Coordinates of C-alpha atoms in Angstrom, one line a residue:
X1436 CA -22.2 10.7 -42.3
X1437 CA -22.7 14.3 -41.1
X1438 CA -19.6 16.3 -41.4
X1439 CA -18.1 18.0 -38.3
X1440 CA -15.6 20.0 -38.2
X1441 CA -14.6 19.4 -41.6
X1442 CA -14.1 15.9 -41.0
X1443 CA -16.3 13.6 -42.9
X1444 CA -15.3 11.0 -39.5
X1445 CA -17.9 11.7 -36.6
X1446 CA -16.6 8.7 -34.5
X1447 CA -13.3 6.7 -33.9
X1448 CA -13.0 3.1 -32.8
X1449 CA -10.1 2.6 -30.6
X1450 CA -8.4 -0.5 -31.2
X1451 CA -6.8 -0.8 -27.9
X1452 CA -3.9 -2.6 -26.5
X1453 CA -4.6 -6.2 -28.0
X1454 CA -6.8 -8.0 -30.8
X1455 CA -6.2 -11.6 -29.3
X1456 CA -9.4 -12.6 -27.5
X1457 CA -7.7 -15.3 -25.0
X1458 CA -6.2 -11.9 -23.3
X1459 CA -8.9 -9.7 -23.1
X1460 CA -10.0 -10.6 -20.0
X1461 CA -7.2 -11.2 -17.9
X1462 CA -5.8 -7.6 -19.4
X1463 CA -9.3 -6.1 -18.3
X1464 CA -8.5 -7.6 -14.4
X1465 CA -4.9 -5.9 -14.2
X1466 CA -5.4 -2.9 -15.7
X1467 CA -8.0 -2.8 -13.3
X1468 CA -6.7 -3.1 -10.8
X1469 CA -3.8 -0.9 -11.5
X1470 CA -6.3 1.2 -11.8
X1471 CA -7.8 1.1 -8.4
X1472 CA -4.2 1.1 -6.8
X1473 CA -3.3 4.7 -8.4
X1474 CA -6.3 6.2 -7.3
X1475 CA -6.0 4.6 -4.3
X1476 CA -3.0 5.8 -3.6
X1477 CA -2.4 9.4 -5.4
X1478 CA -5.6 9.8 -3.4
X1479 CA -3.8 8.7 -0.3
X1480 CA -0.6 10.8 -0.7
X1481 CA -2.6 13.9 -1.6
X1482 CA -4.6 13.1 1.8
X1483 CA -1.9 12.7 3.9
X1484 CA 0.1 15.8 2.8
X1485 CA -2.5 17.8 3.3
X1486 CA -3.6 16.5 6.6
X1487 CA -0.1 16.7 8.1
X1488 CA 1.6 20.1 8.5
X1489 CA 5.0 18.9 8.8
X1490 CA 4.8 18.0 5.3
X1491 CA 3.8 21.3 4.1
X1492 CA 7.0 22.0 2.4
X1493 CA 8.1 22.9 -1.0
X1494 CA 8.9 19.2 -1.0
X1495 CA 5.8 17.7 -0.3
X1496 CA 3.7 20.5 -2.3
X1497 CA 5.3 19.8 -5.8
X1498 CA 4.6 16.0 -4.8
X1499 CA 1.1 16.7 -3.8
X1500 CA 0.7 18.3 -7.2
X1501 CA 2.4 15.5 -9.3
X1502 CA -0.3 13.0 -7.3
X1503 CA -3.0 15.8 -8.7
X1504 CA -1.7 14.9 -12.2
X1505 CA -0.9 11.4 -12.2
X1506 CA -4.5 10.7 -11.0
X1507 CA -6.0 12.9 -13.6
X1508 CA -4.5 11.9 -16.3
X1509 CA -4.8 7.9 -15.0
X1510 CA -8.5 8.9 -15.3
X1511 CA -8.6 10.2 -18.4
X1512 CA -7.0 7.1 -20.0
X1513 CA -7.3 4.4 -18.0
X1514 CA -11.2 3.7 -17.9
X1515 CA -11.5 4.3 -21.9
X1516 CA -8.8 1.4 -21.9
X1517 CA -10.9 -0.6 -20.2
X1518 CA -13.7 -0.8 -22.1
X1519 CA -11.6 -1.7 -25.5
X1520 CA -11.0 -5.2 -23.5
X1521 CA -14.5 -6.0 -23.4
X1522 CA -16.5 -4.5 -26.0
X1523 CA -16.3 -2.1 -29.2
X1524 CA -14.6 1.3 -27.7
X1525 CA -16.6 3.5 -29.8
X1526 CA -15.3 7.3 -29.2
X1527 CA -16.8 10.4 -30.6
X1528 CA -15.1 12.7 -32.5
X1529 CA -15.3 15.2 -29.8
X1530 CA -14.9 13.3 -26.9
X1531 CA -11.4 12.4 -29.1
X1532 CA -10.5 15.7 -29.3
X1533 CA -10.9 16.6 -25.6
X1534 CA -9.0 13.2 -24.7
X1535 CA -6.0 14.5 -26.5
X1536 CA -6.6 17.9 -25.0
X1537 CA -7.0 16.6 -21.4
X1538 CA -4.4 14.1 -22.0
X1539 CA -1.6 16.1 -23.9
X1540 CA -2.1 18.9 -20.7
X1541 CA -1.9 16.7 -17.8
X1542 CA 1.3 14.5 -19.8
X1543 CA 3.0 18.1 -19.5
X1544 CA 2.3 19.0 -16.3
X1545 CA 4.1 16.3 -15.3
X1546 CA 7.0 16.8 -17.3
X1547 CA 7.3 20.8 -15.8
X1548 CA 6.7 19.5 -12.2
X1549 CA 9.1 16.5 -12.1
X1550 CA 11.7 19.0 -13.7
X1551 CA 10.5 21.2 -10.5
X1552 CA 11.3 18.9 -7.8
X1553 CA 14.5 18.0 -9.2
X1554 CA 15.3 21.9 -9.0
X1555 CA 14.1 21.8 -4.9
X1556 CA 16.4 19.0 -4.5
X1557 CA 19.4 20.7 -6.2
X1558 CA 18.6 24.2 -4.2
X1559 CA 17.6 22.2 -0.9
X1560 CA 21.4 20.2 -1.4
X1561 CA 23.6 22.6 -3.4
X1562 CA 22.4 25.8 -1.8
X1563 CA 20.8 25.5 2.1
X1564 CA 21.5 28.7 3.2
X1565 CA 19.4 29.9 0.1
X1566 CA 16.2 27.5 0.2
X1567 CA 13.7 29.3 2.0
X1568 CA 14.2 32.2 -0.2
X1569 CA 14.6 30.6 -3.4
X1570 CA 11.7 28.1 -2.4
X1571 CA 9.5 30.5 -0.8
X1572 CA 5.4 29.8 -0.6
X1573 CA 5.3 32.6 -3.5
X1574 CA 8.4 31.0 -5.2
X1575 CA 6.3 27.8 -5.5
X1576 CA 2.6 29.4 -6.3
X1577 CA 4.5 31.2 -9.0
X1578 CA 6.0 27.8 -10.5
X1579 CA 3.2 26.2 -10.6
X1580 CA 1.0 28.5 -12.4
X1581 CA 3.6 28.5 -14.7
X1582 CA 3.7 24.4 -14.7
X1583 CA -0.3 24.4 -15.5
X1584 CA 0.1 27.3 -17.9
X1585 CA 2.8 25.5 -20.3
X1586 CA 0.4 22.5 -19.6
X1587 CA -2.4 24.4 -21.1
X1588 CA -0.1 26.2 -24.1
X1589 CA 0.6 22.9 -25.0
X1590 CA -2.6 21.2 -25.1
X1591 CA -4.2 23.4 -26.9
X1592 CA -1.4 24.0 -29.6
X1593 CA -2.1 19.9 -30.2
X1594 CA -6.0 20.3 -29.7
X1595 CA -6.2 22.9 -32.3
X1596 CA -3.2 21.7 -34.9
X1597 CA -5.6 18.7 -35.1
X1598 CA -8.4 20.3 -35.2
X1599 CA -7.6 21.8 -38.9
X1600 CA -7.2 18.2 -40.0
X1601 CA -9.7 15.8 -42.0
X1602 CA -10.9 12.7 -41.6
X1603 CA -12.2 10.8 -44.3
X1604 CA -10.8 7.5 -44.4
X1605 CA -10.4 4.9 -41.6
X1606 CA -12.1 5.6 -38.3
X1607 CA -10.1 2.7 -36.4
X1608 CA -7.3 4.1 -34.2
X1609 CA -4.5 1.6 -34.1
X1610 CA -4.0 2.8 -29.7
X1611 CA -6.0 3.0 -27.1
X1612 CA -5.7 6.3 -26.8
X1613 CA -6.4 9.3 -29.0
X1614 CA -2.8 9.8 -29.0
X1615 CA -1.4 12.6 -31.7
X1616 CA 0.7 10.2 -34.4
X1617 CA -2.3 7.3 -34.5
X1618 CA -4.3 10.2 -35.4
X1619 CA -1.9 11.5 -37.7
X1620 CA -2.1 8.0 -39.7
X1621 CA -5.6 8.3 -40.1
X1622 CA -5.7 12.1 -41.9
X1623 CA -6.1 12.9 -45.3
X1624 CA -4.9 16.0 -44.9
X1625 CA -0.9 16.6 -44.6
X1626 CA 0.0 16.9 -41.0
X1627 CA 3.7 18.9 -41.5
X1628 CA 2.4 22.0 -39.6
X1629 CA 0.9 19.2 -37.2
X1630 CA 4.5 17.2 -36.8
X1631 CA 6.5 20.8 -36.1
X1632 CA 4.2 21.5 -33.7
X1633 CA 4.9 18.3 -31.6
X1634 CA 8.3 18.6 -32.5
X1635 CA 8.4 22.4 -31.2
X1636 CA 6.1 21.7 -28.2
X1637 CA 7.5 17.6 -27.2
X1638 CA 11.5 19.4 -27.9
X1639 CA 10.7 22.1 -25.3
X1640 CA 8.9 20.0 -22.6
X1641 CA 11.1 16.9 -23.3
X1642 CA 14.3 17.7 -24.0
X1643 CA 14.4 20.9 -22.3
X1644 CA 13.6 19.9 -19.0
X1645 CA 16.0 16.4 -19.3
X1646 CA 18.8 19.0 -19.7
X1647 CA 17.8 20.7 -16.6
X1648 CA 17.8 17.8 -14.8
X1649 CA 21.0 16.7 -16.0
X1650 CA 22.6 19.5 -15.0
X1651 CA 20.5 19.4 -11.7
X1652 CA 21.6 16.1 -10.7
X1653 CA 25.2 16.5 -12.2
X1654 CA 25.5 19.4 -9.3
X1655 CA 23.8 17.5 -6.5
X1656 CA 26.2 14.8 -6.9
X1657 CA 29.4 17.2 -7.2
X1658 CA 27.8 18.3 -3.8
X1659 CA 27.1 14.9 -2.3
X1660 CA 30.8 13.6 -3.0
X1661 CA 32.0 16.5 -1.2
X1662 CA 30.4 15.5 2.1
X1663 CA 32.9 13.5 4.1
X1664 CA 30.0 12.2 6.5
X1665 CA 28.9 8.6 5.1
X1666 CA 25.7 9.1 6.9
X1667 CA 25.0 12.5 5.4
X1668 CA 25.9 11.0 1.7
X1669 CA 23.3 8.4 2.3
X1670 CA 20.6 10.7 3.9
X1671 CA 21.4 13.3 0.9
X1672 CA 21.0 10.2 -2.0
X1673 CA 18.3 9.0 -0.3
X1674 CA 16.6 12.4 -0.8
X1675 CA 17.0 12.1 -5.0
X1676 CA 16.8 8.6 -5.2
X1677 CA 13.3 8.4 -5.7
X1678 CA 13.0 11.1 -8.0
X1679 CA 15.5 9.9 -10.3
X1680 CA 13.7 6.7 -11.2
X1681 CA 10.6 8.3 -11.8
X1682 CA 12.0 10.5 -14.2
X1683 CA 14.1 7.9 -15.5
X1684 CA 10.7 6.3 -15.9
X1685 CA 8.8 9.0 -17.3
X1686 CA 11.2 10.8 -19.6
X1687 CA 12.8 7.5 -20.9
X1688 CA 9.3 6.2 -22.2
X1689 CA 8.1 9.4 -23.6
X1690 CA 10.8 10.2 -25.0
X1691 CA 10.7 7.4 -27.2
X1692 CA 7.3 7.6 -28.0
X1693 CA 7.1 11.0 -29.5
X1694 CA 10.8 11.7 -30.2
X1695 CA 10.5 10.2 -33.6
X1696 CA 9.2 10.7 -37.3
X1697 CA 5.4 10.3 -37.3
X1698 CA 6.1 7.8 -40.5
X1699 CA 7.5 5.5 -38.0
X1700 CA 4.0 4.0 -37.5
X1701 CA 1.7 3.0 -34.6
X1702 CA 4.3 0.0 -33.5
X1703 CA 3.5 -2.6 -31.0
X1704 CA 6.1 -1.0 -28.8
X1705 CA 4.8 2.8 -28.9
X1706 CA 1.4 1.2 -26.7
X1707 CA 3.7 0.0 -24.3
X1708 CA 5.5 3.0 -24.6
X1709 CA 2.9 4.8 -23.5
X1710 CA 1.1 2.0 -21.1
X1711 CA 4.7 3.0 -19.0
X1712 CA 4.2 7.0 -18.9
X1713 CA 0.3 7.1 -18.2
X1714 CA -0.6 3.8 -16.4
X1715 CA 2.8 2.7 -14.6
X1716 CA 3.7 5.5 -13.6
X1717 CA 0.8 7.4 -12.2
X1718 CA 0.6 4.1 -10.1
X1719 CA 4.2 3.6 -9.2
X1720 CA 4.9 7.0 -8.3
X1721 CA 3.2 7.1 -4.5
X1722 CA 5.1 4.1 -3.8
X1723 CA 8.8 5.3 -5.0
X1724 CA 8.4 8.4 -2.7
X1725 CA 6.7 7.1 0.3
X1726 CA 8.0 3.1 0.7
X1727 CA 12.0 5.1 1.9
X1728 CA 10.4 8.1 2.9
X1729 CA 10.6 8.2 7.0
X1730 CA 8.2 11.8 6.8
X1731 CA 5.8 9.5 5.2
X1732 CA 5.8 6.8 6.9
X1733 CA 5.3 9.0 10.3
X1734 CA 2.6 11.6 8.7
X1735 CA 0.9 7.7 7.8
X1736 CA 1.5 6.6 11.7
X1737 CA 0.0 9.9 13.1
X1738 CA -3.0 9.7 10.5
X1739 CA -3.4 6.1 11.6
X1740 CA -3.5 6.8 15.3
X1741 CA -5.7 9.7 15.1
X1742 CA -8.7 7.7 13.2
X1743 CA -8.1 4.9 15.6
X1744 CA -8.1 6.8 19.0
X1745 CA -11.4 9.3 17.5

């Protein structure tokens, strides 16, 4: 074969989730449709905040961006998956490349702006007096620029680290993803620069921002308890609530997918790992933060009753 890139490998094969035939197809039909419910619905929540000016808040704007992401990156994962359940998934070695570049920036993203609403929450509970100043319209540009920024940093420290490698053996990528340490199994080149980087780049975009929320939440509640009002403790949990099981969600399952020696190998339980971060998720996420949302539900009422009286 032609070499590209140095790379004696100018295609992968993903394996994807399973190789048992009797669950091919009823895999196919709920990853499907999970599918077609997070567009659905990121679609949906990114509509409705933006058609609803009572929800353009600091609030609703980081969650308008995390339903950006989670549909992204649900596209650039999901469909390839697909196909693995009902024929060969033959991938270029490009198209690979920019998987794991699209993939790695999105993945991210939504670490930095899930760390981001926790910090609304902590300056919208902890300091009220403060939150139009420290959550200002610029306050919030300049965050996210900086979210999509470490996004791209990122990315393209993974992209390129992987780049320098060569691939001469296998083709088959025990995933269904091109996912860094499948890759990493398939070099015949030493990946140590490769495994510092995603320790470096995973320790600062993992780790780091689980500290901050720690310390986020740890100071909301130490606010919360202080609140002698039963109905303002419930209002003001209500408010986190949501967030903290999709971090929980998030964090918890990437965490133990890259948080690891790459020697630990391409495990059964590192797909569902990451089945949990890019596909439950992205799909779960509109429904944590609208089904006890009451701005939601009234932004949905108001949309509802417009299309049907015009």
């Amino acid at each position: 074969m032609t070499s590209e890139n140095d790379s004696t490998v100018t295609h992968f094969i993903l394996q994807g989730l399973t190789q048992q035939p009797e669950l091919q197809l009823p895999l196919f039909f709920l990853f499907l449709t999970i599918y077609v419910v997070t567009v659905v619905g990121n679609l949906g929540l990114i509509a409705l905040i933006g058609l609803n000016p009572h929800l353009h808040t600091p609030m609703y704007y980081f969650l308008f961006n995390l339903s950006f992401v989670d549909l992204c990156y649900s596209c650039v994962i999901t469909p390839r998956m697909l196909v693995s359940f009902v024929k060969q998934n033959i991938i270029s070695y490009a198209e690979c490349m920019a998987q794991l570049f699209f993939f790695s920036f999105f993945v991210i993203d939504e670490c930095c702006i899930l760390t981001l609403m926790a910090y609304d929450r902590y300056v919208a509970i902890c300091k009220p007096l403060l939150y139009k100043i420290n959550m200002s319209l610029q306050v919030c540009l300049m965050l996210t620029v900086w979210t999509y920024s470490m996004g791209f940093a990122g990315a393209m420290a993974h992209t390129m680290c992987m780049l320098r490698l060569t691939f001469c053996d296998s083709n088959i990528i025990n995933h269904f993803v091109c996912d860094i340490y499948p890759l990493f199994q398939l070099s015949c080149t030493r990946t140590y620069i490769n495994e510092l980087v995603v320790f470096i780049v995973v320790g600062i975009n993992v780790t780091v921002p689980s500290f901050t929320l720690f310390v986020s939440y740890t100071r909301i509640l130490s606010n919360i308890l202080r609140i002698h009002s039963a109905h303002g403790r419930s209002k003001a949990f209500s408010t986190c609530s949501s967030h903290i099981i999709a971090v929980c969600l998030f964090f918890g399952s990437a965490a133990f997918m890259y948080l690891k020696p790459s020697s630990a190998g391409s495990l059964p339980q590192d797909k569902i790992s990451t089945i949990f971060y890019t596909i439950v998720g992205p799909m779960m996420n509109p429904f944590i933060y609208s089904l006890r949302n009451k701005d939601v539900h009234v932004a949905l009422s108001k949309t509802l009753k417009k299309s049907v009286l015009s």
